[in-house]
PDB file of C-alpha atoms and ligand atoms in Angstrom:
ATOM      1  CA  MET I  18     171.468 162.122-111.556  1.00  0.00           C
ATOM      2  CA  ASN I  19     169.596 163.995-109.350  1.00  0.00           C
ATOM      3  CA  LYS I  20     169.502 161.686-106.064  1.00  0.00           C
ATOM      4  CA  LYS I  21     165.778 162.328-105.522  1.00  0.00           C
ATOM      5  CA  VAL I  22     164.445 161.364-108.912  1.00  0.00           C
ATOM      6  CA  GLU I  23     166.534 158.452-109.061  1.00  0.00           C
ATOM      7  CA  LYS I  24     165.105 157.438-105.991  1.00  0.00           C
ATOM      8  CA  ALA I  25     161.502 158.043-107.141  1.00  0.00           C
ATOM      9  CA  LEU I  26     162.289 156.269-110.512  1.00  0.00           C
ATOM     10  CA  ASN I  27     163.510 153.426-108.473  1.00  0.00           C
ATOM     11  CA  LYS I  28     160.150 153.137-106.585  1.00  0.00           C
ATOM     12  CA  GLN I  29     158.496 153.382-109.901  1.00  0.00           C
ATOM     13  CA  ILE I  30     160.799 150.316-111.112  1.00  0.00           C
ATOM     14  CA  GLU I  31     159.238 148.499-108.011  1.00  0.00           C
ATOM     15  CA  LEU I  32     155.683 149.325-108.862  1.00  0.00           C
ATOM     16  CA  GLU I  33     156.177 148.298-112.700  1.00  0.00           C
ATOM     17  CA  LEU I  34     157.619 144.944-111.244  1.00  0.00           C
ATOM     18  CA  PHE I  35     154.778 144.492-108.941  1.00  0.00           C
ATOM     19  CA  SER I  36     152.306 144.892-111.836  1.00  0.00           C
ATOM     20  CA  SER I  37     153.980 142.288-113.721  1.00  0.00           C
ATOM     21  CA  GLN I  38     153.742 139.963-110.486  1.00  0.00           C
ATOM     22  CA  LEU I  39     150.039 141.007-110.051  1.00  0.00           C
ATOM     23  CA  TYR I  40     149.148 140.251-113.632  1.00  0.00           C
ATOM     24  CA  LEU I  41     151.166 136.935-113.505  1.00  0.00           C
ATOM     25  CA  ALA I  42     149.263 135.908-110.434  1.00  0.00           C
ATOM     26  CA  MET I  43     145.683 136.729-111.904  1.00  0.00           C
ATOM     27  CA  ALA I  44     146.909 134.819-115.121  1.00  0.00           C
ATOM     28  CA  SER I  45     147.547 132.125-113.079  1.00  0.00           C
ATOM     29  CA  TRP I  46     144.284 132.147-110.988  1.00  0.00           C
ATOM     30  CA  ALA I  47     142.360 132.774-114.447  1.00  0.00           C
ATOM     31  CA  GLU I  48     144.097 129.809-116.330  1.00  0.00           C
ATOM     32  CA  LYS I  49     143.436 127.139-113.346  1.00  0.00           C
ATOM     33  CA  THR I  50     139.742 128.539-113.223  1.00  0.00           C
ATOM     34  CA  GLY I  51     139.447 127.597-116.843  1.00  0.00           C
ATOM     35  CA  PHE I  52     139.115 131.531-118.123  1.00  0.00           C
ATOM     36  CA  ASN I  53     142.003 130.447-120.491  1.00  0.00           C
ATOM     37  CA  GLY I  54     141.409 133.477-123.163  1.00  0.00           C
ATOM     38  CA  SER I  55     141.704 135.921-119.966  1.00  0.00           C
ATOM     39  CA  ALA I  56     144.791 134.151-118.892  1.00  0.00           C
ATOM     40  CA  ASN I  57     146.636 134.582-122.177  1.00  0.00           C
ATOM     41  CA  PHE I  58     145.604 138.221-122.231  1.00  0.00           C
ATOM     42  CA  LEU I  59     146.913 138.598-118.472  1.00  0.00           C
ATOM     43  CA  TYR I  60     150.220 136.648-119.142  1.00  0.00           C
ATOM     44  CA  MET I  61     150.799 138.885-122.029  1.00  0.00           C
ATOM     45  CA  HIS I  62     150.325 141.780-119.984  1.00  0.00           C
ATOM     46  CA  SER I  63     152.538 140.745-117.233  1.00  0.00           C
ATOM     47  CA  ASP I  64     155.296 140.649-120.054  1.00  0.00           C
ATOM     48  CA  GLU I  65     154.381 144.264-120.864  1.00  0.00           C
ATOM     49  CA  GLU I  66     154.742 145.379-117.661  1.00  0.00           C
ATOM     50  CA  ARG I  67     158.082 143.761-117.280  1.00  0.00           C
ATOM     51  CA  MET I  68     159.181 145.646-120.250  1.00  0.00           C
ATOM     52  CA  HIS I  69     157.598 148.922-118.204  1.00  0.00           C
ATOM     53  CA  MET I  70     160.112 148.296-115.751  1.00  0.00           C
ATOM     54  CA  LEU I  71     162.995 147.600-117.808  1.00  0.00           C
ATOM     55  CA  LYS I  72     162.496 150.971-119.521  1.00  0.00           C
ATOM     56  CA  LEU I  73     162.800 152.829-116.372  1.00  0.00           C
ATOM     57  CA  PHE I  74     166.067 150.550-115.559  1.00  0.00           C
ATOM     58  CA  HIS I  75     167.834 151.440-118.557  1.00  0.00           C
ATOM     59  CA  TYR I  76     166.923 155.098-118.462  1.00  0.00           C
ATOM     60  CA  VAL I  77     168.305 155.250-114.782  1.00  0.00           C
ATOM     61  CA  ASN I  78     171.650 153.454-115.461  1.00  0.00           C
ATOM     62  CA  ASP I  79     172.211 155.301-118.851  1.00  0.00           C
ATOM     63  CA  ARG I  80     171.543 158.779-116.984  1.00  0.00           C
ATOM     64  CA  GLY I  81     174.456 157.380-114.227  1.00  0.00           C
ATOM     65  CA  GLY I  82     172.209 156.292-111.683  1.00  0.00           C
ATOM     66  CA  HIS I  83     171.932 152.649-110.460  1.00  0.00           C
ATOM     67  CA  ALA I  84     168.688 150.887-111.087  1.00  0.00           C
ATOM     68  CA  ILE I  85     167.808 148.609-108.050  1.00  0.00           C
ATOM     69  CA  VAL I  86     166.115 144.926-108.286  1.00  0.00           C
ATOM     70  CA  PRO I  87     163.361 145.074-105.929  1.00  0.00           C
ATOM     71  CA  SER I  88     162.708 142.602-103.502  1.00  0.00           C
ATOM     72  CA  VAL I  89     159.449 140.838-104.693  1.00  0.00           C
ATOM     73  CA  GLU I  90     155.992 141.332-102.877  1.00  0.00           C
ATOM     74  CA  GLN I  91     153.793 138.803-103.291  1.00  0.00           C
ATOM     75  CA  PRO I  92     150.739 139.723-104.899  1.00  0.00           C
ATOM     76  CA  ASN I  93     147.443 138.388-104.063  1.00  0.00           C
ATOM     77  CA  LEU I  94     146.854 134.771-105.551  1.00  0.00           C
ATOM     78  CA  GLU I  95     143.235 134.167-105.088  1.00  0.00           C
ATOM     79  CA  TYR I  96     140.111 135.920-106.687  1.00  0.00           C
ATOM     80  CA  LYS I  97     136.272 135.584-106.227  1.00  0.00           C
ATOM     81  CA  SER I  98     135.563 135.891-109.683  1.00  0.00           C
ATOM     82  CA  ILE I  99     136.965 137.225-113.355  1.00  0.00           C
ATOM     83  CA  HIS I 100     134.865 140.321-112.904  1.00  0.00           C
ATOM     84  CA  ASP I 101     136.984 140.877-109.571  1.00  0.00           C
ATOM     85  CA  VAL I 102     140.290 140.442-111.333  1.00  0.00           C
ATOM     86  CA  PHE I 103     139.322 143.175-114.121  1.00  0.00           C
ATOM     87  CA  LYS I 104     137.943 145.409-111.423  1.00  0.00           C
ATOM     88  CA  GLU I 105     140.916 145.124-109.059  1.00  0.00           C
ATOM     89  CA  ILE I 106     143.033 146.019-112.542  1.00  0.00           C
ATOM     90  CA  PHE I 107     141.316 149.065-113.307  1.00  0.00           C
ATOM     91  CA  GLU I 108     142.102 150.464-109.610  1.00  0.00           C
ATOM     92  CA  HIS I 109     145.465 149.106-109.765  1.00  0.00           C
ATOM     93  CA  GLU I 110     145.994 151.477-112.977  1.00  0.00           C
ATOM     94  CA  LYS I 111     144.363 154.365-111.727  1.00  0.00           C
ATOM     95  CA  MET I 112     147.167 154.083-108.665  1.00  0.00           C
ATOM     96  CA  ILE I 113     149.920 153.528-111.063  1.00  0.00           C
ATOM     97  CA  THR I 114     148.668 156.753-113.051  1.00  0.00           C
ATOM     98  CA  ALA I 115     148.607 158.939-109.676  1.00  0.00           C
ATOM     99  CA  ALA I 116     152.080 157.430-109.042  1.00  0.00           C
ATOM    100  CA  ILE I 117     153.481 158.750-112.574  1.00  0.00           C
ATOM    101  CA  ASN I 118     151.745 161.778-112.013  1.00  0.00           C
ATOM    102  CA  GLU I 119     153.325 162.501-108.909  1.00  0.00           C
ATOM    103  CA  LEU I 120     156.736 161.443-110.374  1.00  0.00           C
ATOM    104  CA  VAL I 121     156.521 163.804-113.044  1.00  0.00           C
ATOM    105  CA  GLY I 122     155.603 166.441-110.646  1.00  0.00           C
ATOM    106  CA  LEU I 123     158.954 165.741-108.354  1.00  0.00           C
ATOM    107  CA  CYS I 124     160.942 166.072-111.881  1.00  0.00           C
ATOM    108  CA  TYR I 125     159.224 169.362-112.525  1.00  0.00           C
ATOM    109  CA  GLU I 126     160.023 170.608-108.932  1.00  0.00           C
ATOM    110  CA  GLU I 127     164.039 169.238-109.374  1.00  0.00           C
ATOM    111  CA  LYS I 128     164.151 171.300-112.588  1.00  0.00           C
ATOM    112  CA  ASP I 129     164.888 167.520-114.291  1.00  0.00           C
ATOM    113  CA  PHE I 130     163.214 167.764-117.616  1.00  0.00           C
ATOM    114  CA  THR I 131     164.998 165.335-119.446  1.00  0.00           C
ATOM    115  CA  THR I 132     163.088 162.850-117.147  1.00  0.00           C
ATOM    116  CA  VAL I 133     159.971 164.696-117.763  1.00  0.00           C
ATOM    117  CA  SER I 134     160.288 164.211-121.341  1.00  0.00           C
ATOM    118  CA  PHE I 135     161.431 160.500-121.064  1.00  0.00           C
ATOM    119  CA  LEU I 136     157.996 160.051-118.504  1.00  0.00           C
ATOM    120  CA  GLN I 137     155.980 161.534-121.413  1.00  0.00           C
ATOM    121  CA  TRP I 138     155.586 157.920-122.760  1.00  0.00           C
ATOM    122  CA  TYR I 139     154.162 156.625-119.285  1.00  0.00           C
ATOM    123  CA  VAL I 140     151.813 159.482-119.237  1.00  0.00           C
ATOM    124  CA  GLU I 141     150.390 158.398-122.316  1.00  0.00           C
ATOM    125  CA  GLU I 142     150.760 154.878-121.835  1.00  0.00           C
ATOM    126  CA  GLN I 143     148.547 155.245-118.887  1.00  0.00           C
ATOM    127  CA  ILE I 144     145.811 157.095-120.621  1.00  0.00           C
ATOM    128  CA  GLU I 145     145.819 153.742-122.957  1.00  0.00           C
ATOM    129  CA  GLU I 146     145.694 151.454-120.036  1.00  0.00           C
ATOM    130  CA  GLU I 147     142.715 152.960-117.855  1.00  0.00           C
ATOM    131  CA  SER I 148     140.811 153.269-121.231  1.00  0.00           C
ATOM    132  CA  LEU I 149     141.646 149.567-122.254  1.00  0.00           C
ATOM    133  CA  PHE I 150     140.770 148.364-119.007  1.00  0.00           C
ATOM    134  CA  SER I 151     137.614 150.636-118.364  1.00  0.00           C
ATOM    135  CA  ASN I 152     136.420 149.224-122.028  1.00  0.00           C
ATOM    136  CA  ILE I 153     136.917 145.713-120.921  1.00  0.00           C
ATOM    137  CA  LEU I 154     134.751 146.333-117.719  1.00  0.00           C
ATOM    138  CA  ASP I 155     132.305 147.992-120.186  1.00  0.00           C
ATOM    139  CA  LYS I 156     132.056 144.656-122.070  1.00  0.00           C
ATOM    140  CA  PHE I 157     131.631 142.673-119.100  1.00  0.00           C
ATOM    141  CA  ASN I 158     129.013 144.680-117.808  1.00  0.00           C
ATOM    142  CA  LEU I 159     127.168 144.392-121.125  1.00  0.00           C
ATOM    143  CA  LEU I 160     127.677 140.631-121.537  1.00  0.00           C
ATOM    144  CA  GLY I 161     126.226 140.340-117.590  1.00  0.00           C
ATOM    145  CA  GLY I 162     127.286 137.098-115.563  1.00  0.00           C
ATOM    146  CA  ASP I 163     125.572 133.948-116.435  1.00  0.00           C
ATOM    147  CA  LYS I 164     128.041 131.314-117.451  1.00  0.00           C
ATOM    148  CA  ALA I 165     127.348 131.392-121.383  1.00  0.00           C
ATOM    149  CA  LYS I 166     128.349 134.997-121.288  1.00  0.00           C
ATOM    150  CA  MET I 167     131.493 134.465-119.042  1.00  0.00           C
ATOM    151  CA  TYR I 168     132.507 132.293-122.037  1.00  0.00           C
ATOM    152  CA  MET I 169     131.733 134.869-124.566  1.00  0.00           C
ATOM    153  CA  PHE I 170     133.889 137.443-122.546  1.00  0.00           C
ATOM    154  CA  ASP I 171     136.688 134.992-121.948  1.00  0.00           C
ATOM    155  CA  SER I 172     136.418 134.524-125.974  1.00  0.00           C
ATOM    156  CA  GLU I 173     136.737 137.981-126.523  1.00  0.00           C
ATOM    157  CA  MET I 174     139.989 138.356-124.451  1.00  0.00           C
ATOM    158  CA  GLU I 175     141.211 135.519-126.182  1.00  0.00           C
ATOM    159  CA  LYS I 176     140.830 137.590-129.205  1.00  0.00           C
ATOM    160  CA  MET I 177     142.245 140.855-127.680  1.00  0.00           C
ATOM    161  CA  ALA I 178     145.318 138.247-126.752  1.00  0.00           C
ATOM    162  CA  SER I 179     145.852 136.662-130.300  1.00  0.00           C
ATOM    163  CA  THR I 180     145.758 140.366-132.081  1.00  0.00           C
ATOM    164  CA  GLY I 181     148.139 141.533-129.337  1.00  0.00           C
ATOM    165  CA  GLU I 182     145.750 144.328-128.243  1.00  0.00           C
ATOM    166  CA  THR I 183     147.614 145.994-125.646  1.00  0.00           C
ATOM    167  CA  PRO I 184     148.159 149.818-124.890  1.00  0.00           C
ATOM    168  CA  SER I 185     151.504 150.088-125.890  1.00  0.00           C
ATOM    169  CA  GLU I 186     151.269 148.850-129.698  1.00  0.00           C
TER     170      GLU I 186
HETATM  171 FE1  OFO Q  14     149.868 148.573-116.448  1.00  0.00          FE
HETATM  172  O1  OFO Q  14     151.137 150.067-116.817  1.00  0.00           O
HETATM  173 FE2  OFO Q  14     152.854 149.890-116.226  1.00  0.00          FE
HETATM  174  O2  OFO Q  14     152.417 149.545-114.621  1.00  0.00           O
END
């Protein structure tokens, strides 16, 4: 496989693994802080990011490249509030969208149209993820910040986790 594309796909593998670690750290913080619904949602999302990573992993190896296991960067472990967790996720997902777009751009430059087509799944996934997290932030803003409303927000997150409401489903 084209070496530049292989390197860029391995960079994306690193980003997806970091996303999984980030959601795991956020889930742990939410769980210990008493936001169990949000924690369940975030644990589930962490698994989903690992699936995003593995999909790239198999693609690189199937095309004759070498998928590299990245070293693990420790994400932020402490958060000021559950609102900050979801605000940070939204910013993180926008950064991932930009990375995917850049990757697709590189594949066009290198005339690797097979990988362009493979990456289409990620392009669509990012549309769904940005919309999911933007909706969650809207929900938060509608409910406001007092304790009873925080409880309602967390129950909403529990509902989303139990119905498996995730972008790739
Ligand atoms: Fe959250 O979509 Fe992958 O990173």
